[in-house]
C-alpha cells in the first residue's frame, strides 16, 4: 500500500504511465514477497531486492524491453524514496543489451500504375 501512496503523491508522466507504473511496482512488491523478502515500507528497498528481481526476471525469459521498463520503474521508486544508488543507472550492469538506433526508411513507395487508375483530380492530389 505504501507504493500505491507513493505513486499517488508523485504524479510524474501521463495518466496511463502513472497507472502502468503503479501496477508494475505493486507486482514487483508482490514478487519480492513471493521470493521471501519482507518490505515493511516503501523506503526499505535495498540492492539485494534489485538483484533478486533481476534474477527472477531473467529466469522467466522476459524480453529485454520488458526488463528495461521494469528497471525504469525501479529507478523511479528508488529516486522517490531517496535511495537512487540502489539501482544502477546503466543497464549494462545487469547484462541488458543496448538498443541500437535503427535507421530505416518508413516511407511507402508510390505505385504509379494505381495512381494512373484514379480519375478524380482531388483524390489524385
mmCIF file of C-alpha atoms in Angstrom, residues 9 11 18 26 38 40 44-45 48 54 57-58 61 76-77 79 81 91 96 99 101 103-104 111 116 119 122 124:
data_model
loop_
_atom_site.group_PDB
_atom_site.id
_atom_site.type_symbol
_atom_site.label_atom_id
_atom_site.label_comp_id
_atom_site.label_asym_id
_atom_site.label_seq_id
_atom_site.Cartn_x
_atom_site.Cartn_y
_atom_site.Cartn_z
ATOM 1 C CA UNK A 9 1.751 11.515 -4.281
ATOM 2 C CA UNK A 11 2.238 12.142 -10.418
ATOM 3 C CA UNK A 18 1.215 6.547 -13.868
ATOM 4 C CA UNK A 26 2.794 -3.416 -6.831
ATOM 5 C CA UNK A 38 9.914 -8.525 3.516
ATOM 6 C CA UNK A 40 7.708 -3.214 5.595
ATOM 7 C CA UNK A 44 13.112 -0.401 2.621
ATOM 8 C CA UNK A 45 14.373 -1.227 -0.867
ATOM 9 C CA UNK A 48 19.620 -7.344 -2.651
ATOM 10 C CA UNK A 54 16.706 -9.224 -11.865
ATOM 11 C CA UNK A 57 13.042 -11.734 -14.456
ATOM 12 C CA UNK A 58 15.958 -13.274 -16.326
ATOM 13 C CA UNK A 61 12.837 -15.310 -20.126
ATOM 14 C CA UNK A 76 11.696 5.857 -10.202
ATOM 15 C CA UNK A 77 10.818 4.113 -6.929
ATOM 16 C CA UNK A 79 14.590 8.026 -6.574
ATOM 17 C CA UNK A 81 12.457 7.311 -1.550
ATOM 18 C CA UNK A 91 21.524 -1.310 -17.875
ATOM 19 C CA UNK A 96 20.832 -5.965 -20.706
ATOM 20 C CA UNK A 99 19.179 -0.723 -28.073
ATOM 21 C CA UNK A 101 19.281 3.209 -33.101
ATOM 22 C CA UNK A 103 17.574 3.937 -39.090
ATOM 23 C CA UNK A 104 15.159 2.583 -41.606
ATOM 24 C CA UNK A 111 2.711 2.789 -57.185
ATOM 25 C CA UNK A 116 -2.973 6.447 -63.006
ATOM 26 C CA UNK A 119 -9.711 9.623 -62.319
ATOM 27 C CA UNK A 122 -8.894 15.701 -55.883
ATOM 28 C CA UNK A 124 -5.098 12.070 -57.020
#
